[in-house]
mmCIF file with all atom_site columns, N, CA and C in Angstrom:
data_model
loop_
_atom_site.group_PDB
_atom_site.id
_atom_site.type_symbol
_atom_site.label_atom_id
_atom_site.label_alt_id
_atom_site.label_comp_id
_atom_site.label_asym_id
_atom_site.label_entity_id
_atom_site.label_seq_id
_atom_site.pdbx_PDB_ins_code
_atom_site.Cartn_x
_atom_site.Cartn_y
_atom_site.Cartn_z
_atom_site.occupancy
_atom_site.B_iso_or_equiv
_atom_site.pdbx_formal_charge
_atom_site.auth_seq_id
_atom_site.auth_comp_id
_atom_site.auth_asym_id
_atom_site.auth_atom_id
_atom_site.pdbx_PDB_model_num
ATOM 1   N N  . MET V 1 1  ? 45.584 -0.786  47.813 1.00 52.00 ? 38 MET V N  1
ATOM 2   C CA . MET V 1 1  ? 46.970 -0.432  48.071 1.00 52.00 ? 38 MET V CA 1
ATOM 3   C C  . MET V 1 1  ? 47.437 0.575   47.026 1.00 52.00 ? 38 MET V C  1
ATOM 4   N N  . ILE V 1 2  ? 47.898 1.716   47.464 1.00 58.00 ? 39 ILE V N  1
ATOM 5   C CA . ILE V 1 2  ? 48.334 2.759   46.542 1.00 58.00 ? 39 ILE V CA 1
ATOM 6   C C  . ILE V 1 2  ? 49.851 2.717   46.419 1.00 58.00 ? 39 ILE V C  1
ATOM 7   N N  . LYS V 1 3  ? 50.313 2.595   45.160 1.00 64.00 ? 40 LYS V N  1
ATOM 8   C CA . LYS V 1 3  ? 51.753 2.605   44.909 1.00 64.00 ? 40 LYS V CA 1
ATOM 9   C C  . LYS V 1 3  ? 52.126 3.991   44.400 1.00 64.00 ? 40 LYS V C  1
ATOM 10  N N  . SER V 1 4  ? 53.342 4.421   44.719 1.00 65.00 ? 41 SER V N  1
ATOM 11  C CA . SER V 1 4  ? 53.785 5.701   44.196 1.00 65.00 ? 41 SER V CA 1
ATOM 12  C C  . SER V 1 4  ? 54.165 5.533   42.723 1.00 65.00 ? 41 SER V C  1
ATOM 13  N N  . VAL V 1 5  ? 53.954 6.577   41.946 1.00 59.00 ? 42 VAL V N  1
ATOM 14  C CA . VAL V 1 5  ? 54.268 6.517   40.517 1.00 59.00 ? 42 VAL V CA 1
ATOM 15  C C  . VAL V 1 5  ? 55.779 6.590   40.342 1.00 59.00 ? 42 VAL V C  1
ATOM 16  N N  . PRO V 1 6  ? 56.364 5.652   39.574 1.00 57.00 ? 43 PRO V N  1
ATOM 17  C CA . PRO V 1 6  ? 57.806 5.652   39.340 1.00 57.00 ? 43 PRO V CA 1
ATOM 18  C C  . PRO V 1 6  ? 58.255 6.890   38.562 1.00 57.00 ? 43 PRO V C  1
ATOM 19  N N  . GLU V 1 7  ? 59.563 7.176   38.608 1.00 70.00 ? 44 GLU V N  1
ATOM 20  C CA . GLU V 1 7  ? 60.089 8.394   37.989 1.00 70.00 ? 44 GLU V CA 1
ATOM 21  C C  . GLU V 1 7  ? 60.383 8.243   36.499 1.00 70.00 ? 44 GLU V C  1
ATOM 22  N N  . LYS V 1 8  ? 60.798 7.064   36.038 1.00 79.00 ? 45 LYS V N  1
ATOM 23  C CA . LYS V 1 8  ? 61.150 6.891   34.629 1.00 79.00 ? 45 LYS V CA 1
ATOM 24  C C  . LYS V 1 8  ? 59.886 6.855   33.768 1.00 79.00 ? 45 LYS V C  1
ATOM 25  N N  . PRO V 1 9  ? 59.901 7.537   32.602 1.00 78.00 ? 46 PRO V N  1
ATOM 26  C CA . PRO V 1 9  ? 58.709 7.607   31.745 1.00 78.00 ? 46 PRO V CA 1
ATOM 27  C C  . PRO V 1 9  ? 58.155 6.247   31.304 1.00 78.00 ? 46 PRO V C  1
ATOM 28  N N  . ILE V 1 10 ? 59.023 5.319   30.898 1.00 79.00 ? 47 ILE V N  1
ATOM 29  C CA . ILE V 1 10 ? 58.553 4.005   30.442 1.00 79.00 ? 47 ILE V CA 1
ATOM 30  C C  . ILE V 1 10 ? 57.944 3.242   31.608 1.00 79.00 ? 47 ILE V C  1
ATOM 31  N N  . THR V 1 11 ? 58.590 3.290   32.751 1.00 82.00 ? 48 THR V N  1
ATOM 32  C CA . THR V 1 11 ? 58.079 2.617   33.940 1.00 82.00 ? 48 THR V CA 1
ATOM 33  C C  . THR V 1 11 ? 56.744 3.232   34.354 1.00 82.00 ? 48 THR V C  1
ATOM 34  N N  . THR V 1 12 ? 56.647 4.549   34.246 1.00 83.00 ? 49 THR V N  1
ATOM 35  C CA . THR V 1 12 ? 55.399 5.244   34.569 1.00 83.00 ? 49 THR V CA 1
ATOM 36  C C  . THR V 1 12 ? 54.287 4.799   33.634 1.00 83.00 ? 49 THR V C  1
ATOM 37  N N  . ALA V 1 13 ? 54.596 4.692   32.349 1.00 84.00 ? 50 ALA V N  1
ATOM 38  C CA . ALA V 1 13 ? 53.604 4.254   31.363 1.00 84.00 ? 50 ALA V CA 1
ATOM 39  C C  . ALA V 1 13 ? 53.130 2.840   31.681 1.00 84.00 ? 50 ALA V C  1
ATOM 40  N N  . LYS V 1 14 ? 54.063 1.942   31.981 1.00 85.00 ? 51 LYS V N  1
ATOM 41  C CA . LYS V 1 14 ? 53.703 0.558   32.322 1.00 85.00 ? 51 LYS V CA 1
ATOM 42  C C  . LYS V 1 14 ? 52.837 0.527   33.581 1.00 85.00 ? 51 LYS V C  1
ATOM 43  N N  . PHE V 1 15 ? 53.206 1.342   34.551 1.00 87.00 ? 52 PHE V N  1
ATOM 44  C CA . PHE V 1 15 ? 52.460 1.423   35.806 1.00 87.00 ? 52 PHE V CA 1
ATOM 45  C C  . PHE V 1 15 ? 51.012 1.853   35.550 1.00 87.00 ? 52 PHE V C  1
ATOM 46  N N  . LEU V 1 16 ? 50.843 2.895   34.739 1.00 87.00 ? 53 LEU V N  1
ATOM 47  C CA . LEU V 1 16 ? 49.504 3.412   34.452 1.00 87.00 ? 53 LEU V CA 1
ATOM 48  C C  . LEU V 1 16 ? 48.680 2.422   33.640 1.00 87.00 ? 53 LEU V C  1
ATOM 49  N N  . ILE V 1 17 ? 49.321 1.725   32.695 1.00 87.00 ? 54 ILE V N  1
ATOM 50  C CA . ILE V 1 17 ? 48.623 0.714   31.893 1.00 87.00 ? 54 ILE V CA 1
ATOM 51  C C  . ILE V 1 17 ? 48.158 -0.426  32.790 1.00 87.00 ? 54 ILE V C  1
ATOM 52  N N  . ASN V 1 18 ? 49.025 -0.906  33.666 1.00 88.00 ? 55 ASN V N  1
ATOM 53  C CA . ASN V 1 18 ? 48.652 -1.992  34.581 1.00 88.00 ? 55 ASN V CA 1
ATOM 54  C C  . ASN V 1 18 ? 47.506 -1.574  35.496 1.00 88.00 ? 55 ASN V C  1
ATOM 55  N N  . LYS V 1 19 ? 47.567 -0.341  35.967 1.00 91.00 ? 56 LYS V N  1
ATOM 56  C CA . LYS V 1 19 ? 46.514 0.177   36.845 1.00 91.00 ? 56 LYS V CA 1
ATOM 57  C C  . LYS V 1 19 ? 45.171 0.189   36.107 1.00 91.00 ? 56 LYS V C  1
ATOM 58  N N  . GLN V 1 20 ? 45.187 0.624   34.839 1.00 90.00 ? 57 GLN V N  1
ATOM 59  C CA . GLN V 1 20 ? 43.962 0.665   34.039 1.00 90.00 ? 57 GLN V CA 1
ATOM 60  C C  . GLN V 1 20 ? 43.442 -0.747  33.775 1.00 90.00 ? 57 GLN V C  1
ATOM 61  N N  . LEU V 1 21 ? 44.344 -1.683  33.487 1.00 90.00 ? 58 LEU V N  1
ATOM 62  C CA . LEU V 1 21 ? 43.941 -3.071  33.242 1.00 90.00 ? 58 LEU V CA 1
ATOM 63  C C  . LEU V 1 21 ? 43.286 -3.678  34.480 1.00 90.00 ? 58 LEU V C  1
ATOM 64  N N  . GLN V 1 22 ? 43.821 -3.367  35.649 1.00 90.00 ? 59 GLN V N  1
ATOM 65  C CA . GLN V 1 22 ? 43.238 -3.871  36.897 1.00 90.00 ? 59 GLN V CA 1
ATOM 66  C C  . GLN V 1 22 ? 41.822 -3.333  37.081 1.00 90.00 ? 59 GLN V C  1
ATOM 67  N N  . LYS V 1 23 ? 41.627 -2.042  36.759 1.00 90.00 ? 60 LYS V N  1
ATOM 68  C CA . LYS V 1 23 ? 40.293 -1.440  36.875 1.00 90.00 ? 60 LYS V CA 1
ATOM 69  C C  . LYS V 1 23 ? 39.316 -2.125  35.928 1.00 90.00 ? 60 LYS V C  1
ATOM 70  N N  . GLU V 1 24 ? 39.755 -2.341  34.675 1.00 89.00 ? 61 GLU V N  1
ATOM 71  C CA . GLU V 1 24 ? 38.877 -2.956  33.677 1.00 89.00 ? 61 GLU V CA 1
ATOM 72  C C  . GLU V 1 24 ? 38.529 -4.388  34.057 1.00 89.00 ? 61 GLU V C  1
ATOM 73  N N  . THR V 1 25 ? 39.501 -5.124  34.584 1.00 89.00 ? 62 THR V N  1
ATOM 74  C CA . THR V 1 25 ? 39.257 -6.505  35.003 1.00 89.00 ? 62 THR V CA 1
ATOM 75  C C  . THR V 1 25 ? 38.231 -6.539  36.129 1.00 89.00 ? 62 THR V C  1
ATOM 76  N N  . ALA V 1 26 ? 38.382 -5.640  37.090 1.00 88.00 ? 63 ALA V N  1
ATOM 77  C CA . ALA V 1 26 ? 37.437 -5.573  38.209 1.00 88.00 ? 63 ALA V CA 1
ATOM 78  C C  . ALA V 1 26 ? 36.034 -5.223  37.709 1.00 88.00 ? 63 ALA V C  1
ATOM 79  N N  . THR V 1 27 ? 35.962 -4.302  36.754 1.00 88.00 ? 64 THR V N  1
ATOM 80  C CA . THR V 1 27 ? 34.663 -3.905  36.201 1.00 88.00 ? 64 THR V CA 1
ATOM 81  C C  . THR V 1 27 ? 34.012 -5.068  35.473 1.00 88.00 ? 64 THR V C  1
ATOM 82  N N  . LYS V 1 28 ? 34.810 -5.811  34.698 1.00 89.00 ? 65 LYS V N  1
ATOM 83  C CA . LYS V 1 28 ? 34.271 -6.966  33.967 1.00 89.00 ? 65 LYS V CA 1
ATOM 84  C C  . LYS V 1 28 ? 33.729 -8.013  34.929 1.00 89.00 ? 65 LYS V C  1
ATOM 85  N N  . LYS V 1 29 ? 34.469 -8.273  36.011 1.00 89.00 ? 66 LYS V N  1
ATOM 86  C CA . LYS V 1 29 ? 34.018 -9.257  37.000 1.00 89.00 ? 66 LYS V CA 1
ATOM 87  C C  . LYS V 1 29 ? 32.705 -8.809  37.629 1.00 89.00 ? 66 LYS V C  1
ATOM 88  N N  . LYS V 1 30 ? 32.622 -7.532  37.949 1.00 88.00 ? 67 LYS V N  1
ATOM 89  C CA . LYS V 1 30 ? 31.410 -6.992  38.569 1.00 88.00 ? 67 LYS V CA 1
ATOM 90  C C  . LYS V 1 30 ? 30.229 -7.112  37.607 1.00 88.00 ? 67 LYS V C  1
ATOM 91  N N  . MET V 1 31 ? 30.444 -6.761  36.335 1.00 88.00 ? 68 MET V N  1
ATOM 92  C CA . MET V 1 31 ? 29.372 -6.834  35.338 1.00 88.00 ? 68 MET V CA 1
ATOM 93  C C  . MET V 1 31 ? 28.940 -8.278  35.113 1.00 88.00 ? 68 MET V C  1
ATOM 94  N N  . ARG V 1 32 ? 29.906 -9.195  35.134 1.00 88.00 ? 69 ARG V N  1
ATOM 95  C CA . ARG V 1 32 ? 29.599 -10.610 34.939 1.00 88.00 ? 69 ARG V CA 1
ATOM 96  C C  . ARG V 1 32 ? 28.701 -11.111 36.073 1.00 88.00 ? 69 ARG V C  1
ATOM 97  N N  . LYS V 1 33 ? 29.004 -10.691 37.304 1.00 88.00 ? 70 LYS V N  1
ATOM 98  C CA . LYS V 1 33 ? 28.188 -11.092 38.457 1.00 88.00 ? 70 LYS V CA 1
ATOM 99  C C  . LYS V 1 33 ? 26.774 -10.543 38.331 1.00 88.00 ? 70 LYS V C  1
ATOM 100 N N  . ILE V 1 34 ? 26.662 -9.282  37.919 1.00 86.00 ? 71 ILE V N  1
ATOM 101 C CA . ILE V 1 34 ? 25.346 -8.663  37.761 1.00 86.00 ? 71 ILE V CA 1
ATOM 102 C C  . ILE V 1 34 ? 24.569 -9.392  36.669 1.00 86.00 ? 71 ILE V C  1
ATOM 103 N N  . HIS V 1 35 ? 25.224 -9.665  35.546 1.00 88.00 ? 72 HIS V N  1
ATOM 104 C CA . HIS V 1 35 ? 24.587 -10.357 34.421 1.00 88.00 ? 72 HIS V CA 1
ATOM 105 C C  . HIS V 1 35 ? 24.095 -11.734 34.861 1.00 88.00 ? 72 HIS V C  1
ATOM 106 N N  . TYR V 1 36 ? 24.922 -12.445 35.593 1.00 88.00 ? 73 TYR V N  1
ATOM 107 C CA . TYR V 1 36 ? 24.566 -13.788 36.062 1.00 88.00 ? 73 TYR V CA 1
ATOM 108 C C  . TYR V 1 36 ? 23.360 -13.738 36.994 1.00 88.00 ? 73 TYR V C  1
ATOM 109 N N  . SER V 1 37 ? 23.343 -12.772 37.908 1.00 87.00 ? 74 SER V N  1
ATOM 110 C CA . SER V 1 37 ? 22.221 -12.675 38.846 1.00 87.00 ? 74 SER V CA 1
ATOM 111 C C  . SER V 1 37 ? 20.930 -12.309 38.121 1.00 87.00 ? 74 SER V C  1
ATOM 112 N N  . VAL V 1 38 ? 21.032 -11.473 37.090 1.00 88.00 ? 75 VAL V N  1
ATOM 113 C CA . VAL V 1 38 ? 19.844 -11.121 36.303 1.00 88.00 ? 75 VAL V CA 1
ATOM 114 C C  . VAL V 1 38 ? 19.317 -12.352 35.584 1.00 88.00 ? 75 VAL V C  1
ATOM 115 N N  . LEU V 1 39 ? 20.219 -13.146 35.002 1.00 86.00 ? 76 LEU V N  1
ATOM 116 C CA . LEU V 1 39 ? 19.800 -14.369 34.319 1.00 86.00 ? 76 LEU V CA 1
ATOM 117 C C  . LEU V 1 39 ? 19.130 -15.346 35.284 1.00 86.00 ? 76 LEU V C  1
ATOM 118 N N  . LEU V 1 40 ? 19.674 -15.481 36.480 1.00 85.00 ? 77 LEU V N  1
ATOM 119 C CA . LEU V 1 40 ? 19.064 -16.361 37.478 1.00 85.00 ? 77 LEU V CA 1
ATOM 120 C C  . LEU V 1 40 ? 17.667 -15.875 37.853 1.00 85.00 ? 77 LEU V C  1
ATOM 121 N N  . HIS V 1 41 ? 17.540 -14.569 37.992 1.00 86.00 ? 78 HIS V N  1
ATOM 122 C CA . HIS V 1 41 ? 16.248 -13.976 38.336 1.00 86.00 ? 78 HIS V CA 1
ATOM 123 C C  . HIS V 1 41 ? 15.224 -14.258 37.235 1.00 86.00 ? 78 HIS V C  1
ATOM 124 N N  . ILE V 1 42 ? 15.625 -14.069 35.987 1.00 83.00 ? 79 ILE V N  1
ATOM 125 C CA . ILE V 1 42 ? 14.730 -14.336 34.854 1.00 83.00 ? 79 ILE V CA 1
ATOM 126 C C  . ILE V 1 42 ? 14.350 -15.814 34.824 1.00 83.00 ? 79 ILE V C  1
ATOM 127 N N  . LYS V 1 43 ? 15.340 -16.677 35.039 1.00 82.00 ? 80 LYS V N  1
ATOM 128 C CA . LYS V 1 43 ? 15.089 -18.119 35.011 1.00 82.00 ? 80 LYS V CA 1
ATOM 129 C C  . LYS V 1 43 ? 14.074 -18.504 36.094 1.00 82.00 ? 80 LYS V C  1
ATOM 130 N N  . SER V 1 44 ? 14.240 -17.978 37.291 1.00 80.00 ? 81 SER V N  1
ATOM 131 C CA . SER V 1 44 ? 13.315 -18.320 38.374 1.00 80.00 ? 81 SER V CA 1
ATOM 132 C C  . SER V 1 44 ? 11.908 -17.800 38.073 1.00 80.00 ? 81 SER V C  1
ATOM 133 N N  . ASN V 1 45 ? 11.829 -16.622 37.468 1.00 79.00 ? 82 ASN V N  1
ATOM 134 C CA . ASN V 1 45 ? 10.519 -16.082 37.093 1.00 79.00 ? 82 ASN V CA 1
ATOM 135 C C  . ASN V 1 45 ? 9.878  -16.916 35.998 1.00 79.00 ? 82 ASN V C  1
ATOM 136 N N  . LEU V 1 46 ? 10.668 -17.404 35.056 1.00 77.00 ? 83 LEU V N  1
ATOM 137 C CA . LEU V 1 46 ? 10.136 -18.256 33.993 1.00 77.00 ? 83 LEU V CA 1
ATOM 138 C C  . LEU V 1 46 ? 9.596  -19.556 34.571 1.00 77.00 ? 83 LEU V C  1
ATOM 139 N N  . ASN V 1 47 ? 10.325 -20.133 35.502 1.00 69.00 ? 84 ASN V N  1
ATOM 140 C CA . ASN V 1 47 ? 9.865  -21.366 36.146 1.00 69.00 ? 84 ASN V CA 1
ATOM 141 C C  . ASN V 1 47 ? 8.544  -21.130 36.860 1.00 69.00 ? 84 ASN V C  1
ATOM 142 N N  . TYR V 1 48 ? 8.431  -19.994 37.508 1.00 66.00 ? 85 TYR V N  1
ATOM 143 C CA . TYR V 1 48 ? 7.207  -19.647 38.233 1.00 66.00 ? 85 TYR V CA 1
ATOM 144 C C  . TYR V 1 48 ? 6.031  -19.508 37.260 1.00 66.00 ? 85 TYR V C  1
ATOM 145 N N  . ILE V 1 49 ? 6.270  -18.825 36.143 1.00 63.00 ? 86 ILE V N  1
ATOM 146 C CA . ILE V 1 49 ? 5.216  -18.614 35.141 1.00 63.00 ? 86 ILE V CA 1
ATOM 147 C C  . ILE V 1 49 ? 4.777  -19.948 34.533 1.00 63.00 ? 86 ILE V C  1
ATOM 148 N N  . ILE V 1 50 ? 5.740  -20.797 34.219 1.00 59.00 ? 87 ILE V N  1
ATOM 149 C CA . ILE V 1 50 ? 5.430  -22.093 33.604 1.00 59.00 ? 87 ILE V CA 1
ATOM 150 C C  . ILE V 1 50 ? 4.614  -22.965 34.560 1.00 59.00 ? 87 ILE V C  1
ATOM 151 N N  . THR V 1 51 ? 4.993  -22.994 35.833 1.00 61.00 ? 88 THR V N  1
ATOM 152 C CA . THR V 1 51 ? 4.285  -23.845 36.800 1.00 61.00 ? 88 THR V CA 1
ATOM 153 C C  . THR V 1 51 ? 2.948  -23.239 37.214 1.00 61.00 ? 88 THR V C  1
ATOM 154 N N  . ASP V 1 52 ? 2.803  -21.932 37.028 1.00 56.00 ? 89 ASP V N  1
ATOM 155 C CA . ASP V 1 52 ? 1.584  -21.241 37.444 1.00 56.00 ? 89 ASP V CA 1
ATOM 156 C C  . ASP V 1 52 ? 0.443  -21.439 36.443 1.00 56.00 ? 89 ASP V C  1
ATOM 157 N N  . VAL V 1 53 ? 0.763  -21.766 35.201 1.00 52.00 ? 90 VAL V N  1
ATOM 158 C CA . VAL V 1 53 ? -0.265 -21.883 34.146 1.00 52.00 ? 90 VAL V CA 1
ATOM 159 C C  . VAL V 1 53 ? -1.080 -23.141 34.309 1.00 52.00 ? 90 VAL V C  1
#
């Protein structure tokens, strides 16, 4: 959803800061999911190696 940028400078600054925070939060969530899936993959491979010996 795209919001129009407000006219007052302080409101504009708050708007831009909130927009940046939303982007960073989304990026962190995405990275956390990737990190978790990598850890699961490593764990499953370790289990395979341990049982294979």
